[in-house]
PDB file of C-alpha atoms in Angstrom:
ATOM      1  CA  MET A  25      -0.027   0.032   0.001  1.00 66.00           C
ATOM      2  CA  ARG A  26       1.322   3.419  -0.990  1.00 84.00           C
ATOM      3  CA  TRP A  27       0.305   5.054   2.280  1.00 84.00           C
ATOM      4  CA  ARG A  28       2.098   2.494   4.368  1.00 85.00           C
ATOM      5  CA  ALA A  29       5.205   2.699   2.203  1.00 89.00           C
ATOM      6  CA  ARG A  30       5.320   6.453   2.377  1.00 86.00           C
ATOM      7  CA  GLN A  31       4.987   6.403   6.173  1.00 90.00           C
ATOM      8  CA  ARG A  32       8.000   4.064   6.431  1.00 90.00           C
ATOM      9  CA  TRP A  33      10.029   6.098   3.914  1.00 90.00           C
ATOM     10  CA  ALA A  34       9.301   9.286   5.852  1.00 93.00           C
ATOM     11  CA  GLU A  35      11.502   8.004   8.660  1.00 89.00           C
ATOM     12  CA  HIS A  36      14.631   8.394   6.467  1.00 92.00           C
ATOM     13  CA  ASP A  37      16.647  11.410   5.337  1.00 91.00           C
ATOM     14  CA  SER A  38      16.244  10.405   1.652  1.00 94.00           C
ATOM     15  CA  TYR A  39      12.655  11.260   1.919  1.00 92.00           C
ATOM     16  CA  LEU A  40      13.431  14.926   2.689  1.00 94.00           C
ATOM     17  CA  ARG A  41      15.749  15.132  -0.318  1.00 92.00           C
ATOM     18  CA  VAL A  42      13.091  13.813  -2.686  1.00 92.00           C
ATOM     19  CA  VAL A  43      10.063  15.682  -1.353  1.00 92.00           C
ATOM     20  CA  ARG A  44      11.899  18.998  -1.284  1.00 90.00           C
ATOM     21  CA  ARG A  45      11.447  19.195  -5.076  1.00 85.00           C
ATOM     22  CA  ARG A  46       7.703  19.465  -4.667  1.00 84.00           C
ATOM     23  CA  ARG A  47       7.230  20.867  -1.165  1.00 83.00           C
ATOM     24  CA  GLY A  48      10.119  23.460  -1.098  1.00 82.00           C
ATOM     25  CA  ARG A  49      10.046  25.539   2.001  1.00 84.00           C
ATOM     26  CA  ALA A  50       7.812  23.143   3.850  1.00 92.00           C
ATOM     27  CA  VAL A  51      10.958  20.863   4.168  1.00 95.00           C
ATOM     28  CA  VAL A  52      13.565  21.873   6.797  1.00 96.00           C
ATOM     29  CA  GLY A  53      16.367  23.916   5.099  1.00 95.00           C
ATOM     30  CA  PRO A  54      18.842  26.711   5.628  1.00 95.00           C
ATOM     31  CA  ASP A  55      16.143  29.410   6.171  1.00 95.00           C
ATOM     32  CA  THR A  56      13.812  27.432   8.353  1.00 97.00           C
ATOM     33  CA  GLU A  57      13.116  29.142  11.732  1.00 98.00           C
ATOM     34  CA  ILE A  58      10.861  26.555  13.251  1.00 98.00           C
ATOM     35  CA  VAL A  59       9.546  23.085  12.521  1.00 98.00           C
ATOM     36  CA  ILE A  60       5.965  22.225  13.461  1.00 98.00           C
ATOM     37  CA  GLU A  61       5.422  18.386  12.880  1.00 98.00           C
ATOM     38  CA  GLY A  62       3.422  15.564  14.172  1.00 98.00           C
ATOM     39  CA  PHE A  63       1.586  12.367  13.124  1.00 98.00           C
ATOM     40  CA  PRO A  64      -1.313  13.157  10.779  1.00 96.00           C
ATOM     41  CA  ARG A  65      -4.603  14.331  12.354  1.00 96.00           C
ATOM     42  CA  SER A  66      -2.837  15.789  15.443  1.00 97.00           C
ATOM     43  CA  ALA A  67      -3.818  19.528  14.863  1.00 96.00           C
ATOM     44  CA  ASN A  68      -0.927  20.036  12.434  1.00 97.00           C
ATOM     45  CA  THR A  69      -2.953  22.461  10.240  1.00 96.00           C
ATOM     46  CA  PHE A  70      -4.443  24.497  13.060  1.00 97.00           C
ATOM     47  CA  ALA A  71      -1.072  24.839  14.753  1.00 98.00           C
ATOM     48  CA  VAL A  72       0.615  26.155  11.673  1.00 98.00           C
ATOM     49  CA  PHE A  73      -2.094  28.634  10.835  1.00 97.00           C
ATOM     50  CA  ALA A  74      -2.435  29.875  14.452  1.00 97.00           C
ATOM     51  CA  PHE A  75       1.302  30.197  14.831  1.00 98.00           C
ATOM     52  CA  GLN A  76       1.791  32.040  11.574  1.00 97.00           C
ATOM     53  CA  MET A  77      -1.081  34.377  12.357  1.00 97.00           C
ATOM     54  CA  ALA A  78       0.494  35.508  15.526  1.00 97.00           C
ATOM     55  CA  GLN A  79       3.865  36.566  13.934  1.00 97.00           C
ATOM     56  CA  PRO A  80       4.636  40.178  12.960  1.00 96.00           C
ATOM     57  CA  ARG A  81       6.305  38.979   9.763  1.00 97.00           C
ATOM     58  CA  PRO A  82       6.100  35.759   7.691  1.00 97.00           C
ATOM     59  CA  VAL A  83       8.139  33.041   9.462  1.00 98.00           C
ATOM     60  CA  PRO A  84       9.643  30.181   7.476  1.00 97.00           C
ATOM     61  CA  ILE A  85       8.041  27.020   8.948  1.00 98.00           C
ATOM     62  CA  ALA A  86       8.832  23.431   7.955  1.00 97.00           C
ATOM     63  CA  HIS A  87       5.646  21.601   8.296  1.00 97.00           C
ATOM     64  CA  HIS A  88       3.061  18.868   7.191  1.00 95.00           C
ATOM     65  CA  LEU A  89       5.518  16.193   5.990  1.00 95.00           C
ATOM     66  CA  HIS A  90       4.411  14.015   8.897  1.00 96.00           C
ATOM     67  CA  SER A  91       8.054  12.826   8.787  1.00 96.00           C
ATOM     68  CA  PRO A  92      10.196  11.711  11.723  1.00 97.00           C
ATOM     69  CA  ALA A  93      13.213  12.527   9.541  1.00 97.00           C
ATOM     70  CA  GLN A  94      12.108  16.178   9.469  1.00 97.00           C
ATOM     71  CA  VAL A  95      12.012  16.283  13.203  1.00 98.00           C
ATOM     72  CA  THR A  96      15.401  14.625  13.832  1.00 97.00           C
ATOM     73  CA  ALA A  97      17.006  16.776  11.034  1.00 97.00           C
ATOM     74  CA  ALA A  98      15.771  19.908  12.788  1.00 98.00           C
ATOM     75  CA  ALA A  99      16.902  18.654  16.193  1.00 97.00           C
ATOM     76  CA  ARG A 100      20.439  17.974  14.824  1.00 96.00           C
ATOM     77  CA  ARG A 101      20.565  21.622  13.626  1.00 96.00           C
ATOM     78  CA  GLY A 102      19.360  22.957  16.855  1.00 97.00           C
ATOM     79  CA  LEU A 103      16.221  24.432  15.415  1.00 98.00           C
ATOM     80  CA  PRO A 104      13.050  25.068  17.428  1.00 98.00           C
ATOM     81  CA  VAL A 105      10.677  22.173  17.002  1.00 98.00           C
ATOM     82  CA  LEU A 106       7.110  21.905  18.170  1.00 98.00           C
ATOM     83  CA  LEU A 107       6.297  18.222  18.084  1.00 98.00           C
ATOM     84  CA  LEU A 108       2.526  17.637  18.005  1.00 98.00           C
ATOM     85  CA  ILE A 109       1.071  14.551  19.584  1.00 98.00           C
ATOM     86  CA  ARG A 110      -2.505  13.221  20.013  1.00 98.00           C
ATOM     87  CA  SER A 111      -3.661  10.129  21.791  1.00 98.00           C
ATOM     88  CA  PRO A 112      -3.269   7.073  19.607  1.00 98.00           C
ATOM     89  CA  ARG A 113      -7.001   6.371  19.682  1.00 97.00           C
ATOM     90  CA  ASP A 114      -8.008   9.755  18.414  1.00 97.00           C
ATOM     91  CA  ALA A 115      -5.182  10.082  15.930  1.00 97.00           C
ATOM     92  CA  VAL A 116      -5.658   6.710  14.404  1.00 97.00           C
ATOM     93  CA  VAL A 117      -9.493   6.864  14.282  1.00 97.00           C
ATOM     94  CA  SER A 118      -9.273  10.308  12.596  1.00 95.00           C
ATOM     95  CA  SER A 119      -6.648   8.976  10.105  1.00 95.00           C
ATOM     96  CA  VAL A 120      -8.802   6.062   9.087  1.00 95.00           C
ATOM     97  CA  MET A 121     -11.724   8.445   8.586  1.00 94.00           C
ATOM     98  CA  TRP A 122      -9.561  10.749   6.452  1.00 92.00           C
ATOM     99  CA  TRP A 123      -8.076   8.013   4.386  1.00 91.00           C
ATOM    100  CA  PRO A 124     -10.676   5.139   4.102  1.00 89.00           C
ATOM    101  CA  TYR A 125      -8.157   2.827   2.425  1.00 91.00           C
ATOM    102  CA  VAL A 126      -5.978   2.928   5.596  1.00 94.00           C
ATOM    103  CA  THR A 127      -6.699   0.258   8.201  1.00 95.00           C
ATOM    104  CA  PRO A 128      -6.541   0.732  11.952  1.00 96.00           C
ATOM    105  CA  ALA A 129      -3.625  -1.750  11.972  1.00 96.00           C
ATOM    106  CA  ASP A 130      -1.780   0.383   9.322  1.00 96.00           C
ATOM    107  CA  ALA A 131      -2.332   3.546  11.226  1.00 97.00           C
ATOM    108  CA  LEU A 132      -1.409   2.101  14.635  1.00 97.00           C
ATOM    109  CA  GLY A 133       1.939   0.756  13.257  1.00 97.00           C
ATOM    110  CA  ALA A 134       2.689   4.118  11.614  1.00 97.00           C
ATOM    111  CA  TYR A 135       1.870   6.044  14.807  1.00 98.00           C
ATOM    112  CA  ALA A 136       4.122   3.927  16.970  1.00 98.00           C
ATOM    113  CA  ARG A 137       7.021   4.066  14.403  1.00 97.00           C
ATOM    114  CA  PHE A 138       6.670   7.858  14.074  1.00 98.00           C
ATOM    115  CA  TYR A 139       7.143   8.639  17.766  1.00 98.00           C
ATOM    116  CA  GLU A 140       9.634   5.832  18.310  1.00 98.00           C
ATOM    117  CA  ALA A 141      11.878   7.378  15.561  1.00 97.00           C
ATOM    118  CA  VAL A 142      11.864  10.755  17.186  1.00 98.00           C
ATOM    119  CA  ARG A 143      12.238   9.527  20.799  1.00 97.00           C
ATOM    120  CA  PRO A 144      16.020   9.749  20.774  1.00 97.00           C
ATOM    121  CA  VAL A 145      15.755  13.542  20.314  1.00 97.00           C
ATOM    122  CA  ARG A 146      12.823  13.950  22.712  1.00 97.00           C
ATOM    123  CA  ASP A 147      14.698  16.259  25.012  1.00 96.00           C
ATOM    124  CA  ALA A 148      15.562  18.682  22.185  1.00 97.00           C
ATOM    125  CA  LEU A 149      11.819  19.319  21.344  1.00 98.00           C
ATOM    126  CA  VAL A 150       8.832  21.142  22.846  1.00 98.00           C
ATOM    127  CA  ILE A 151       5.877  18.725  22.984  1.00 98.00           C
ATOM    128  CA  GLY A 152       2.480  20.039  22.049  1.00 98.00           C
ATOM    129  CA  ARG A 153      -0.430  17.913  23.100  1.00 97.00           C
ATOM    130  CA  PHE A 154      -3.584  18.090  20.943  1.00 97.00           C
ATOM    131  CA  ALA A 155      -5.632  19.724  23.675  1.00 96.00           C
ATOM    132  CA  GLU A 156      -3.004  22.298  24.317  1.00 96.00           C
ATOM    133  CA  VAL A 157      -2.685  23.260  20.614  1.00 97.00           C
ATOM    134  CA  THR A 158      -6.452  23.575  20.151  1.00 96.00           C
ATOM    135  CA  ALA A 159      -7.126  25.374  23.419  1.00 95.00           C
ATOM    136  CA  ASP A 160      -4.186  27.785  23.995  1.00 93.00           C
ATOM    137  CA  LEU A 161      -1.286  27.626  21.468  1.00 96.00           C
ATOM    138  CA  GLY A 162       0.092  30.742  23.225  1.00 96.00           C
ATOM    139  CA  LEU A 163       1.253  28.666  26.135  1.00 96.00           C
ATOM    140  CA  LEU A 164       3.150  26.393  23.818  1.00 97.00           C
ATOM    141  CA  THR A 165       4.796  29.448  22.167  1.00 98.00           C
ATOM    142  CA  ASP A 166       5.901  30.567  25.677  1.00 98.00           C
ATOM    143  CA  ARG A 167       7.597  27.198  26.003  1.00 98.00           C
ATOM    144  CA  LEU A 168       9.267  27.521  22.651  1.00 98.00           C
ATOM    145  CA  ASN A 169      10.597  30.943  23.442  1.00 98.00           C
ATOM    146  CA  ALA A 170      11.907  29.786  26.806  1.00 98.00           C
ATOM    147  CA  ARG A 171      13.430  26.607  25.437  1.00 97.00           C
ATOM    148  CA  TYR A 172      15.150  28.171  22.364  1.00 98.00           C
ATOM    149  CA  GLY A 173      15.612  31.878  23.312  1.00 98.00           C
ATOM    150  CA  THR A 174      13.289  32.981  20.481  1.00 98.00           C
ATOM    151  CA  ALA A 175      10.713  35.735  20.444  1.00 98.00           C
ATOM    152  CA  PHE A 176       7.898  34.256  18.414  1.00 98.00           C
ATOM    153  CA  GLY A 177       4.548  36.070  18.625  1.00 98.00           C
ATOM    154  CA  ARG A 178       1.843  34.581  20.943  1.00 97.00           C
ATOM    155  CA  PHE A 179      -1.404  33.455  19.340  1.00 97.00           C
ATOM    156  CA  ALA A 180      -4.433  34.993  21.132  1.00 95.00           C
ATOM    157  CA  HIS A 181      -7.032  32.208  21.282  1.00 94.00           C
ATOM    158  CA  THR A 182     -10.029  34.378  20.721  1.00 95.00           C
ATOM    159  CA  ALA A 183     -13.166  33.371  18.902  1.00 94.00           C
ATOM    160  CA  ASP A 184     -12.338  35.643  15.928  1.00 96.00           C
ATOM    161  CA  ASN A 185      -8.776  34.274  15.557  1.00 95.00           C
ATOM    162  CA  VAL A 186      -9.942  30.585  15.829  1.00 95.00           C
ATOM    163  CA  GLU A 187     -12.609  31.232  13.205  1.00 95.00           C
ATOM    164  CA  ARG A 188     -10.075  32.779  10.828  1.00 93.00           C
ATOM    165  CA  CYS A 189      -7.981  29.639  11.223  1.00 94.00           C
ATOM    166  CA  TYR A 190     -10.935  27.441  10.530  1.00 93.00           C
ATOM    167  CA  ARG A 191     -11.842  29.602   7.479  1.00 91.00           C
ATOM    168  CA  LEU A 192      -8.358  29.135   6.025  1.00 92.00           C
ATOM    169  CA  ILE A 193      -8.456  25.446   6.841  1.00 92.00           C
ATOM    170  CA  ASP A 194     -11.782  25.022   4.989  1.00 90.00           C
ATOM    171  CA  GLU A 195     -10.545  26.990   1.998  1.00 90.00           C
ATOM    172  CA  ARG A 196      -7.318  24.963   1.797  1.00 87.00           C
ATOM    173  CA  SER A 197      -9.355  21.735   1.817  1.00 82.00           C
ATOM    174  CA  GLY A 198     -12.143  22.690  -0.572  1.00 78.00           C
ATOM    175  CA  GLU A 199     -10.927  25.514  -2.793  1.00 76.00           C
ATOM    176  CA  PRO A 200      -8.164  24.690  -5.303  1.00 76.00           C
ATOM    177  CA  ASP A 201      -7.962  28.345  -6.460  1.00 76.00           C
ATOM    178  CA  ALA A 202      -7.013  29.452  -3.037  1.00 84.00           C
ATOM    179  CA  ALA A 203      -4.783  26.535  -1.867  1.00 87.00           C
ATOM    180  CA  ALA A 204      -1.546  27.711  -3.494  1.00 88.00           C
ATOM    181  CA  ALA A 205      -1.662  31.085  -1.772  1.00 92.00           C
ATOM    182  CA  ILE A 206      -2.682  29.553   1.599  1.00 93.00           C
ATOM    183  CA  ASN A 207       0.147  26.979   1.376  1.00 93.00           C
ATOM    184  CA  ALA A 208       2.608  29.799   0.675  1.00 94.00           C
ATOM    185  CA  TYR A 209       1.332  31.713   3.656  1.00 96.00           C
ATOM    186  CA  MET A 210       1.652  28.608   5.848  1.00 96.00           C
ATOM    187  CA  SER A 211       5.236  28.182   4.868  1.00 96.00           C
ATOM    188  CA  GLY A 212       6.077  31.878   5.412  1.00 96.00           C
ATOM    189  CA  LEU A 213       6.566  32.769   1.715  1.00 95.00           C
ATOM    190  CA  ILE A 214       4.016  35.501   1.965  1.00 96.00           C
ATOM    191  CA  GLY A 215       2.309  37.479   4.746  1.00 96.00           C
ATOM    192  CA  ALA A 216      -1.327  37.997   5.657  1.00 93.00           C
ATOM    193  CA  ALA A 217      -1.840  41.055   3.498  1.00 93.00           C
ATOM    194  CA  GLU A 218      -0.477  39.217   0.361  1.00 94.00           C
ATOM    195  CA  LEU A 219      -2.581  36.242   1.148  1.00 94.00           C
ATOM    196  CA  ASP A 220      -5.732  38.340   1.270  1.00 91.00           C
ATOM    197  CA  ARG A 221      -4.787  39.928  -1.988  1.00 90.00           C
ATOM    198  CA  LEU A 222      -4.306  36.605  -3.653  1.00 88.00           C
ATOM    199  CA  ARG A 223      -7.301  34.747  -2.302  1.00 82.00           C
ATOM    200  CA  PRO A 224     -10.137  35.046  -4.833  1.00 72.00           C
ATOM    201  CA  ALA A 225     -13.069  36.910  -3.374  1.00 66.00           C
ATOM    202  CA  SER A 226     -15.363  34.121  -4.470  1.00 54.00           C
ATOM    203  CA  VAL A 227     -13.840  31.553  -2.094  1.00 56.00           C
ATOM    204  CA  ARG A 228     -13.967  33.705   1.077  1.00 49.00           C
ATOM    205  CA  THR A 229     -16.972  31.877   2.304  1.00 51.00           C
ATOM    206  CA  THR A 230     -16.800  28.590   4.276  1.00 47.00           C
ATOM    207  CA  PRO A 231     -17.222  25.698   1.925  1.00 49.00           C
ATOM    208  CA  PRO A 232     -19.369  22.698   2.949  1.00 45.00           C
ATOM    209  CA  LEU A 233     -17.769  20.486   5.501  1.00 49.00           C
ATOM    210  CA  GLY A 234     -17.284  16.702   5.070  1.00 51.00           C
ATOM    211  CA  LEU A 235     -15.017  13.867   5.914  1.00 47.00           C
ATOM    212  CA  ARG A 236     -11.998  15.425   4.267  1.00 49.00           C
ATOM    213  CA  VAL A 237     -11.554  18.802   5.990  1.00 51.00           C
ATOM    214  CA  ALA A 238      -8.940  19.403   8.587  1.00 54.00           C
ATOM    215  CA  ARG A 239     -11.237  20.586  11.407  1.00 56.00           C
ATOM    216  CA  PRO A 240     -14.244  19.131  13.331  1.00 56.00           C
ATOM    217  CA  SER A 241     -17.304  18.365  11.161  1.00 59.00           C
ATOM    218  CA  PRO A 242     -20.689  16.778  11.718  1.00 60.00           C
ATOM    219  CA  GLU A 243     -20.076  14.266   8.927  1.00 60.00           C
ATOM    220  CA  ARG A 244     -17.000  12.915  10.626  1.00 58.00           C
ATOM    221  CA  ALA A 245     -18.711  12.735  13.951  1.00 62.00           C
ATOM    222  CA  ALA A 246     -21.490  10.602  12.483  1.00 61.00           C
ATOM    223  CA  HIS A 247     -18.965   8.231  10.914  1.00 70.00           C
ATOM    224  CA  ARG A 248     -16.757   7.845  13.971  1.00 77.00           C
ATOM    225  CA  ASP A 249     -18.415   5.061  16.002  1.00 80.00           C
ATOM    226  CA  GLY A 250     -17.851   2.349  13.389  1.00 85.00           C
ATOM    227  CA  VAL A 251     -14.209   3.245  13.062  1.00 91.00           C
ATOM    228  CA  VAL A 252     -13.778   3.285  16.919  1.00 93.00           C
ATOM    229  CA  ASP A 253     -15.208  -0.265  16.947  1.00 93.00           C
ATOM    230  CA  ALA A 254     -12.635  -1.362  14.349  1.00 93.00           C
ATOM    231  CA  TYR A 255      -9.847   0.300  16.347  1.00 93.00           C
ATOM    232  CA  LEU A 256     -10.847  -1.645  19.475  1.00 95.00           C
ATOM    233  CA  ALA A 257     -10.846  -5.017  17.817  1.00 96.00           C
ATOM    234  CA  PRO A 258      -9.143  -7.644  19.990  1.00 96.00           C
ATOM    235  CA  HIS A 259      -6.595  -8.619  17.306  1.00 97.00           C
ATOM    236  CA  LEU A 260      -5.157  -5.086  17.614  1.00 97.00           C
ATOM    237  CA  ASP A 261      -4.502  -5.296  21.393  1.00 97.00           C
ATOM    238  CA  ALA A 262      -0.753  -5.474  21.057  1.00 98.00           C
ATOM    239  CA  ALA A 263      -0.606  -2.759  18.436  1.00 97.00           C
ATOM    240  CA  ARG A 264      -2.731  -0.457  20.662  1.00 98.00           C
ATOM    241  CA  ALA A 265      -0.483  -1.188  23.700  1.00 98.00           C
ATOM    242  CA  ARG A 266       2.723  -0.292  21.743  1.00 98.00           C
ATOM    243  CA  ALA A 267       1.206   2.980  20.561  1.00 98.00           C
ATOM    244  CA  GLU A 268      -0.093   3.882  24.028  1.00 97.00           C
ATOM    245  CA  ARG A 269       3.376   3.133  25.473  1.00 98.00           C
ATOM    246  CA  VAL A 270       5.101   5.506  23.156  1.00 98.00           C
ATOM    247  CA  TYR A 271       2.465   8.171  23.684  1.00 98.00           C
ATOM    248  CA  ARG A 272       3.146   7.919  27.403  1.00 97.00           C
ATOM    249  CA  ASP A 273       6.860   8.259  26.736  1.00 96.00           C
ATOM    250  CA  PHE A 274       6.111  11.795  25.415  1.00 97.00           C
ATOM    251  CA  VAL A 275       3.320  12.981  27.646  1.00 95.00           C
ATOM    252  CA  GLY A 276       3.547  10.958  30.846  1.00 87.00           C
ATOM    253  CA  ASP A 277       0.654   9.257  32.562  1.00 71.00           C
TER     254      ASP A 277
END
């Protein structure tokens, strides 16, 4: 399966060299100022938008490769890294709902390997739990600034700011005409004013939600129970235990 093969390849430095041709600044490089990475479905998109929105200038961010190699490469360079992590149950269930061709067994194995691969550099990272990212990213920014001696802007978790993040998430998921500009904004290639100029006026309304949008949606909630049952199947007991052990390694009990 291509998804499974990609997840395994993403553990190796060769993955970064190849994907750089397509993803450019989203891959850690000489001008990267911070890496924001995590297993898929762990608030990656919200974290990048919220962080970028809080900066007084565009900040080059390496993000969204879902690659342990990206995290370890940044740690070797001494770069600030915000490592995102969500409970294995929630991350795996959300991944299976996002990619229907991915099985709970595939996602559980990929989850465990991702965090096992970055565990050797654990002490060089700031860990951002899902609940922290989605409730008060500013506190995590305080930890980044204290850990790395940086002066990154602090996201104000107001209703208006959160709604702006969700609007951009929706547009990135559902509006191809806006996606290129939004991705450039996420990576720090353009600022907010340039993003607003480039976004077509016709897409500045929230598109319909569905299973494939990187924020909560009623459609996903309705689909969740059956996926949870598959995740809890007895034949996955050992895989769940492995994923839960590595989760505790990063967040404690």
